[in-house]
PDB file of C-alpha atoms in Angstrom:
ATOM      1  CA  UNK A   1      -6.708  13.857   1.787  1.00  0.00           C
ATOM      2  CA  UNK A   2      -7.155  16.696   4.052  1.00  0.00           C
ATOM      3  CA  UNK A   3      -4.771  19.410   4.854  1.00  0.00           C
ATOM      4  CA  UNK A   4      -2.991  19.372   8.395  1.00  0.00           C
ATOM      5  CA  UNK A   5      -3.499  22.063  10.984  1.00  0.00           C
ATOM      6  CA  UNK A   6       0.029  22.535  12.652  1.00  0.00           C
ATOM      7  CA  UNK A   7       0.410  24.592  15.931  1.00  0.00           C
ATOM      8  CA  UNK A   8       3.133  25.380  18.337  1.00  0.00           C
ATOM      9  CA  UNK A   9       3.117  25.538  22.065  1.00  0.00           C
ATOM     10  CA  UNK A  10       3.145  24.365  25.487  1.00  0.00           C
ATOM     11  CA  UNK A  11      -0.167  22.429  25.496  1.00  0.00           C
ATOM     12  CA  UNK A  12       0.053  22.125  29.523  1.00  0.00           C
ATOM     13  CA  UNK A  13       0.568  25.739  30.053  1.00  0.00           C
ATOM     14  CA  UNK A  14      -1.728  27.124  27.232  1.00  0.00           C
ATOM     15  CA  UNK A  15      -3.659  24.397  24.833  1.00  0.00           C
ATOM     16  CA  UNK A  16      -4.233  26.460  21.431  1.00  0.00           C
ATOM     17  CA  UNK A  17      -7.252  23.421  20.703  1.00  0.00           C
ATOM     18  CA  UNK A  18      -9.471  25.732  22.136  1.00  0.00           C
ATOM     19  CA  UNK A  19     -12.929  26.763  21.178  1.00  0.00           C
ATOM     20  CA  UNK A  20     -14.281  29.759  20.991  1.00  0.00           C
ATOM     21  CA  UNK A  21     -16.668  29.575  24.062  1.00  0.00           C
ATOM     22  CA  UNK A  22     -13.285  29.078  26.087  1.00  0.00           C
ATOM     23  CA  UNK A  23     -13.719  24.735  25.750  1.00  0.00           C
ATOM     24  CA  UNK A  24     -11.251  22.563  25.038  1.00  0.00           C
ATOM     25  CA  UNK A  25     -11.879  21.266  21.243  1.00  0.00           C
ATOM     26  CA  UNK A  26     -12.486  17.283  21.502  1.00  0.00           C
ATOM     27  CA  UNK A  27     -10.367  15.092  19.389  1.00  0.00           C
ATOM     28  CA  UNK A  28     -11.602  11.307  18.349  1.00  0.00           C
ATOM     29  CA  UNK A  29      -7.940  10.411  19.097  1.00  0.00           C
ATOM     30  CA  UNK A  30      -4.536  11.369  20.613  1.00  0.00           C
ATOM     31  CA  UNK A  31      -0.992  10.086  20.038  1.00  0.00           C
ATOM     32  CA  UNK A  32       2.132  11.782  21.614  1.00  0.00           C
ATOM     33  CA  UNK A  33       4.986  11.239  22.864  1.00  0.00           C
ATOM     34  CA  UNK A  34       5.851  13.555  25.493  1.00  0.00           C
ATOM     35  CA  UNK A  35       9.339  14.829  26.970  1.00  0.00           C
ATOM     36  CA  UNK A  36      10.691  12.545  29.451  1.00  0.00           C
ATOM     37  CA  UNK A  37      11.869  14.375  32.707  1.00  0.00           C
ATOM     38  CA  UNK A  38       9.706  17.320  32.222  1.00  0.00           C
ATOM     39  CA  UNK A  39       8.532  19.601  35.317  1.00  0.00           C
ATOM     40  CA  UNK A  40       6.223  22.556  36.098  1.00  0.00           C
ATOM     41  CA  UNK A  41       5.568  25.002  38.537  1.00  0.00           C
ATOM     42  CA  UNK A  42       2.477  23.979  41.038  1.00  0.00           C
ATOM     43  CA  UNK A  43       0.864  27.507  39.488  1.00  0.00           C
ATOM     44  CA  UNK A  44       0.563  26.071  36.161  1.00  0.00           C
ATOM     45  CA  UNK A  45      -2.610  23.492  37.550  1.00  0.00           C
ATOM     46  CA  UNK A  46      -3.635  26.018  39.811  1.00  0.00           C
ATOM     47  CA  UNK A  47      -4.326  28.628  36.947  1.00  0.00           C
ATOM     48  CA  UNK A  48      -5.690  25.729  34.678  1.00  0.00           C
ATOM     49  CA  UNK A  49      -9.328  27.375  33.497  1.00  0.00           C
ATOM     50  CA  UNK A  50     -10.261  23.665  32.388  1.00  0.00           C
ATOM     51  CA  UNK A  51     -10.164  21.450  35.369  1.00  0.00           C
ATOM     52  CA  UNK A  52      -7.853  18.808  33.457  1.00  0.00           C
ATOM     53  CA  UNK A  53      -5.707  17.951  36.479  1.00  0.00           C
ATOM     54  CA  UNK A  54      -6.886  16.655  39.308  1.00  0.00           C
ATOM     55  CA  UNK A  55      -3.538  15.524  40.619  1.00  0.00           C
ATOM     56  CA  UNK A  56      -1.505  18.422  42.270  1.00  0.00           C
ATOM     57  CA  UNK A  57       2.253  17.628  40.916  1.00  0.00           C
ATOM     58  CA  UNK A  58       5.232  19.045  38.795  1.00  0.00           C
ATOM     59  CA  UNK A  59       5.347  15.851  37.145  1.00  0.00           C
ATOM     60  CA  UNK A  60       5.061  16.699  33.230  1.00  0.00           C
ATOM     61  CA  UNK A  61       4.143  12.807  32.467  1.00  0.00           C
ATOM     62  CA  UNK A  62       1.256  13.031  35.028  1.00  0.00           C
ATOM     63  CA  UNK A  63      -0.059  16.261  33.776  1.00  0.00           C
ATOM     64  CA  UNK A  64       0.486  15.416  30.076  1.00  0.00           C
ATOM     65  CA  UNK A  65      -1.008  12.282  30.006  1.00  0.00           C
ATOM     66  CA  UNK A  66      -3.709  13.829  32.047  1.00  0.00           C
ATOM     67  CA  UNK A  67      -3.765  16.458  29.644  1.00  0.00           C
ATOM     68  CA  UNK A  68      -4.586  13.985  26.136  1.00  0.00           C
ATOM     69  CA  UNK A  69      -7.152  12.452  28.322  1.00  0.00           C
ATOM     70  CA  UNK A  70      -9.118  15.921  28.437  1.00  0.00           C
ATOM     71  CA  UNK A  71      -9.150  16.578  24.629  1.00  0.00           C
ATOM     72  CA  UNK A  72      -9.660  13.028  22.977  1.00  0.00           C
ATOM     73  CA  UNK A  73     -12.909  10.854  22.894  1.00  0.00           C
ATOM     74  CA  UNK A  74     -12.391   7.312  21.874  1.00  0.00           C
ATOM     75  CA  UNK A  75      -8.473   6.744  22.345  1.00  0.00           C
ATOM     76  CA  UNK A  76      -5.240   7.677  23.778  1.00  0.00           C
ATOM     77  CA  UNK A  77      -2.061   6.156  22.672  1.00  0.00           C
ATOM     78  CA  UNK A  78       0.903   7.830  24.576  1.00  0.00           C
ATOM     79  CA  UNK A  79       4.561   6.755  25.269  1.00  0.00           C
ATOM     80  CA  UNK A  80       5.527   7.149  29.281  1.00  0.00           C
ATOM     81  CA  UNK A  81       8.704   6.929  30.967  1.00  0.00           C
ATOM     82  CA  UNK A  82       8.649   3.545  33.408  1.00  0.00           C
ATOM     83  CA  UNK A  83       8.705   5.244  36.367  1.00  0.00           C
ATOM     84  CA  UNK A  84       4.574   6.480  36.057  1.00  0.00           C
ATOM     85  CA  UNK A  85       3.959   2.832  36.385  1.00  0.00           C
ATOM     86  CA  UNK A  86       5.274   2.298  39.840  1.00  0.00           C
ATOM     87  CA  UNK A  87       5.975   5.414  41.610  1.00  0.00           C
ATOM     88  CA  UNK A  88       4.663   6.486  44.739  1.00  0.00           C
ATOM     89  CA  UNK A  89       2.567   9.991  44.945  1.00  0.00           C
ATOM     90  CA  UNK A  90       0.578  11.454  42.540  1.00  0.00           C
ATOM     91  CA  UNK A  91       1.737   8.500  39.770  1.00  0.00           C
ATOM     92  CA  UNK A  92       0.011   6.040  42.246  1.00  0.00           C
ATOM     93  CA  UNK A  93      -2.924   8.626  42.583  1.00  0.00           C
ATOM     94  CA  UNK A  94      -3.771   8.695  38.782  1.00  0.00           C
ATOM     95  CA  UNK A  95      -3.107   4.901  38.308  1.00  0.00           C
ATOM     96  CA  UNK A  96      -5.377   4.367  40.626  1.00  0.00           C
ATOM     97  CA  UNK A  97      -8.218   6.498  39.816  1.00  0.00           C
ATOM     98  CA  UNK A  98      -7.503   5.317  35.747  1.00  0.00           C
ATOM     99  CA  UNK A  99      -8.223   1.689  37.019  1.00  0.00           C
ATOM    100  CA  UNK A 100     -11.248   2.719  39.082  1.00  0.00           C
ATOM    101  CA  UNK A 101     -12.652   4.029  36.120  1.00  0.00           C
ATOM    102  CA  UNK A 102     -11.591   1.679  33.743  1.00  0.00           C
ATOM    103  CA  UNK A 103      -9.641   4.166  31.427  1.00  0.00           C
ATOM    104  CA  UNK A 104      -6.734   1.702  31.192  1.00  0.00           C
ATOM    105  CA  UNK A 105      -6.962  -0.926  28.190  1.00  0.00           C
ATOM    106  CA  UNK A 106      -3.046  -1.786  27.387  1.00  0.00           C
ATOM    107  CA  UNK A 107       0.521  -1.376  28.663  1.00  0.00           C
ATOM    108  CA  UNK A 108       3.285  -2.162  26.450  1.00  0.00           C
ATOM    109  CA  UNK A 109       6.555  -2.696  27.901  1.00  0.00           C
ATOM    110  CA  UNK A 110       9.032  -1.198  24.787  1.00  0.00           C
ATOM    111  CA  UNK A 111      12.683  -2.657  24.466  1.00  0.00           C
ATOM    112  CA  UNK A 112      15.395  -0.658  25.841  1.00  0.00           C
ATOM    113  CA  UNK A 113      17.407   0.972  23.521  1.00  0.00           C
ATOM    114  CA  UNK A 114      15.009   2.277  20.852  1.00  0.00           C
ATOM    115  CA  UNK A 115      15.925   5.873  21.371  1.00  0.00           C
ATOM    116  CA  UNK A 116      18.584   8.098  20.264  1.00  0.00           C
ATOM    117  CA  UNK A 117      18.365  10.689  23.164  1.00  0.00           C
ATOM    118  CA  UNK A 118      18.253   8.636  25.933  1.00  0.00           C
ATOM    119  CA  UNK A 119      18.524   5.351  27.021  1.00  0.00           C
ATOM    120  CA  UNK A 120      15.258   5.886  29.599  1.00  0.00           C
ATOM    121  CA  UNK A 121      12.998   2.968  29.746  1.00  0.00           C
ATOM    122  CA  UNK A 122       9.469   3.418  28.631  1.00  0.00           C
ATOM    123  CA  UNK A 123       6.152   1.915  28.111  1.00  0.00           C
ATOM    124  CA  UNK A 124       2.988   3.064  25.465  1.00  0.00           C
ATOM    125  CA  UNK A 125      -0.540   3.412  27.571  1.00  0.00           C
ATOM    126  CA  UNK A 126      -3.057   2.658  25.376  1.00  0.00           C
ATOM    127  CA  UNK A 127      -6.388   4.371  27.574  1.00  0.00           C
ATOM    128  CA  UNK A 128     -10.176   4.992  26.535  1.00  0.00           C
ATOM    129  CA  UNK A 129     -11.544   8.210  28.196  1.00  0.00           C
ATOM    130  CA  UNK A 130     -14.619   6.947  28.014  1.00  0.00           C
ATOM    131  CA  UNK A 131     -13.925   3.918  30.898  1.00  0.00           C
ATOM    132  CA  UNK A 132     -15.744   1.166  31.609  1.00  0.00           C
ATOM    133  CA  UNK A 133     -12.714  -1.426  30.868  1.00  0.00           C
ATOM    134  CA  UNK A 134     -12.863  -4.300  33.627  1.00  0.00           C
ATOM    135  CA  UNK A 135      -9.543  -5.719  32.493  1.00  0.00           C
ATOM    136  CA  UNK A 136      -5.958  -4.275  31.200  1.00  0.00           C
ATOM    137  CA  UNK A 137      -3.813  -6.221  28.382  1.00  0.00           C
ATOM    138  CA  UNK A 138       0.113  -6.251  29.357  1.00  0.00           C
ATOM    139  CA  UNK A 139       2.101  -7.170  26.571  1.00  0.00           C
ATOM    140  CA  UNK A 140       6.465  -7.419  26.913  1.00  0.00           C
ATOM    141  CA  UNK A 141       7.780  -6.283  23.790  1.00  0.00           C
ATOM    142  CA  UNK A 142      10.925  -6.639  24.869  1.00  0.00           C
ATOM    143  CA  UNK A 143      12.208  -9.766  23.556  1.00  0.00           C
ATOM    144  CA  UNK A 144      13.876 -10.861  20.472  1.00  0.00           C
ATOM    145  CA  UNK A 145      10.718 -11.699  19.196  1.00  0.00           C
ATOM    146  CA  UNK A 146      10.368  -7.469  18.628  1.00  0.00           C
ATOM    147  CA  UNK A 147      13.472  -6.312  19.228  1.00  0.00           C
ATOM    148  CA  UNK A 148      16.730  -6.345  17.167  1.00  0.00           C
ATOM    149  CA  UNK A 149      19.695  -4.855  18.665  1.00  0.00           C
ATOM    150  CA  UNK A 150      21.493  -2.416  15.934  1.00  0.00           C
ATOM    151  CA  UNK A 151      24.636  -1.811  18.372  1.00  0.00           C
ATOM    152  CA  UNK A 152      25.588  -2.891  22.148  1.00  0.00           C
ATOM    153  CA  UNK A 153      23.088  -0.170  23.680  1.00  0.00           C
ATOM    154  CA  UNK A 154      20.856   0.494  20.834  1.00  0.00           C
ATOM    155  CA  UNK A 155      17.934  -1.837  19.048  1.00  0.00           C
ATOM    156  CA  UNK A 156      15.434  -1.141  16.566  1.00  0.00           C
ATOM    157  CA  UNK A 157      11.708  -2.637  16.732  1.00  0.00           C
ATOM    158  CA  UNK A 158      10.902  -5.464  14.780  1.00  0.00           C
ATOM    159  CA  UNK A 159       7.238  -7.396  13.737  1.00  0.00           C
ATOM    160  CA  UNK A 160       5.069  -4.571  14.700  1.00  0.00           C
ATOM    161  CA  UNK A 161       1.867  -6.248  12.858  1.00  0.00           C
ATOM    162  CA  UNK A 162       2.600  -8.811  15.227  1.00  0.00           C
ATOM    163  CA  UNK A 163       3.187  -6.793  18.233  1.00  0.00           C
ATOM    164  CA  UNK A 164       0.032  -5.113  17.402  1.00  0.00           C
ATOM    165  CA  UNK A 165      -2.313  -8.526  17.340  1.00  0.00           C
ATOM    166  CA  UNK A 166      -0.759  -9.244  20.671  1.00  0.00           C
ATOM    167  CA  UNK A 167      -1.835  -5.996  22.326  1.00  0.00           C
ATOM    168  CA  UNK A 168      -5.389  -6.480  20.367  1.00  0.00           C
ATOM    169  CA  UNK A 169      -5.764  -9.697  21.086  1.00  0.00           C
ATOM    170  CA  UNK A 170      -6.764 -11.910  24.597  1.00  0.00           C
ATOM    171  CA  UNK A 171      -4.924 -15.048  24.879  1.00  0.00           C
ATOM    172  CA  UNK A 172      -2.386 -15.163  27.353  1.00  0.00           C
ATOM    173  CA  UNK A 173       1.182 -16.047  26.334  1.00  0.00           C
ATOM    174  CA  UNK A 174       4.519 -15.904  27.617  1.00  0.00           C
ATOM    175  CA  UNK A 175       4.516 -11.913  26.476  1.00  0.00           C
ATOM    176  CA  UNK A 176       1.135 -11.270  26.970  1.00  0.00           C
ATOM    177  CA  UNK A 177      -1.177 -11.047  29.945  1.00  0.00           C
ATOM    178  CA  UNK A 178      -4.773 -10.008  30.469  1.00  0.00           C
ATOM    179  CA  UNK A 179      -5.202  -8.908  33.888  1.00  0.00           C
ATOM    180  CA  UNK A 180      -8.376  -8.304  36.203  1.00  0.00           C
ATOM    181  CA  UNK A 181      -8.562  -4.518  37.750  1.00  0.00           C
ATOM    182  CA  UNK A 182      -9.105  -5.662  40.794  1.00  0.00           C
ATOM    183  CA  UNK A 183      -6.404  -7.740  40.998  1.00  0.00           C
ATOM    184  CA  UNK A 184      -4.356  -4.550  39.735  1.00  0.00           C
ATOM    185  CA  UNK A 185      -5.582  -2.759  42.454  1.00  0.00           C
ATOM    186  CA  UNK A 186      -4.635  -5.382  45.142  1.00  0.00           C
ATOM    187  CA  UNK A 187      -1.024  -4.553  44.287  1.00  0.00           C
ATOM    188  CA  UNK A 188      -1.333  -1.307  44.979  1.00  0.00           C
ATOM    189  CA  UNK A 189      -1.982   0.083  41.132  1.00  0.00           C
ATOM    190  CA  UNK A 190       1.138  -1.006  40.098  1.00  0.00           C
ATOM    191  CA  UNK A 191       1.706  -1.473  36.124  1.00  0.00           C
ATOM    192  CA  UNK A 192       5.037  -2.933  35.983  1.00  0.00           C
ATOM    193  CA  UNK A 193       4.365  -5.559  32.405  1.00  0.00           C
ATOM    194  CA  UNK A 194       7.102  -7.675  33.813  1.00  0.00           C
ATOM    195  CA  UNK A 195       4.722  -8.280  37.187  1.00  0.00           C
ATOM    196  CA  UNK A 196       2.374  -9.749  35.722  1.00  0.00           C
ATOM    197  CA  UNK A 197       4.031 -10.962  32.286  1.00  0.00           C
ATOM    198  CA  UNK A 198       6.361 -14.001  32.850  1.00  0.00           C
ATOM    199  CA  UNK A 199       8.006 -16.942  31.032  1.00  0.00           C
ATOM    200  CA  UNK A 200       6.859 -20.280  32.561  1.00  0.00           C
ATOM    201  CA  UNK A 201      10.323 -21.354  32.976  1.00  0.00           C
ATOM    202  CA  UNK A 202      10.810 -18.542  35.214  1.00  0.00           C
ATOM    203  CA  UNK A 203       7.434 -19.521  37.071  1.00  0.00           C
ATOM    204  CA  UNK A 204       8.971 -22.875  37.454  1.00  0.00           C
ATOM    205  CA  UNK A 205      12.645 -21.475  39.142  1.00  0.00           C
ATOM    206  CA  UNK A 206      10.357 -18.989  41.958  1.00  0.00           C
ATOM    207  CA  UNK A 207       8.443 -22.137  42.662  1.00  0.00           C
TER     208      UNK A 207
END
């Protein structure tokens, strides 16, 4: 019921959600989905005026995600290439210091071939700025349960209300997990859904 505000830009470089005392306007939510692949110059945190990235890196994931984090309040939902959830470097640097403070509540593994640009894995983060979360929710949406393939490389998603009570909810299941942080931090930060989410049968086979 309320008209939308639309702006253009390079949030990482120069965030137009800007008050005029020269602060960063503070959303009660964000949802994006960022350009996979994306790199900046080292200059671009080094001339940041609002102290949004603690991580010194090129990596446009990093610095985007780290980015929504600085303007939203209650919730982040944002769509990451697989890679931030295992590499080494400044990805393991802000997956740790997200589990430290309890900022991560959900990783959703996505099925491959959703996207029409690329066939890049990718996972949605759901985080709370605010921390304070002992425990993350893993949840493998890549079965046929929520994924139906619409050619040999490509699939559409399927059930979403259903893919949504899984993230929401806390019983552990063959796609979903709910894991300690400090067992996440054991294995060195890494967010991987298929570490920690596993059929039983193939429990049974590594045993």
């Amino acid at each position: 019921g309320t008209a939308w505000e639309v702006h253009f830009g390079d949030p990482i470089r120069s965030p137009s959600a800007v008050y005029d005392g020269g602060k960063l306007h503070k959303f009660d939510a964000a949802i994006a989905f960022p350009p996979f692949g994306l790199r900046y110059d080292i200059d671009v945190i080094q001339q940041d005026w609002f102290g949004r990235f603690p991580e010194l890196t090129a990596s446009g994931s990093v610095l985007g995600l780290r980015h929504l984090l600085s303007q939203a309040i209650r919730s982040v939902v944002v769509a990451m290439p697989n890679s931030i959830l295992f590499s080494t470097g400044a990805e393991l640097v802000m997956r740790t210091s997200l589990l430290n403070h309890g900022i991560l509540k959900a990783v959703i593994g996505m099925p491959a071939g959703l996207l029409s640009g690329t066939t890049i894995p990718f996972a949605v983060l759901v985080l709370d700025p605010a921390g304070g979360h002992q425990r993350v929710r893993f949840v493998n949406a890549d079965t046929s349960r929520f994924r139906e393939p619409t050619s040999k490389a490509r699939a559409k998603l399927i059930n979403a209300e259903e893919l949504k009570a899984l993230v929401l909810g806390e019983t552990d299941t063959e796609e979903a997990k709910t894991v300690p942080i400090h067992e996440l931090l054991i294995n060195d930060a890494q967010l991987q859904v298929t570490r920690y989410v596993r059929p039983d049968s193939q429990i049974q086979i590594e045993t």
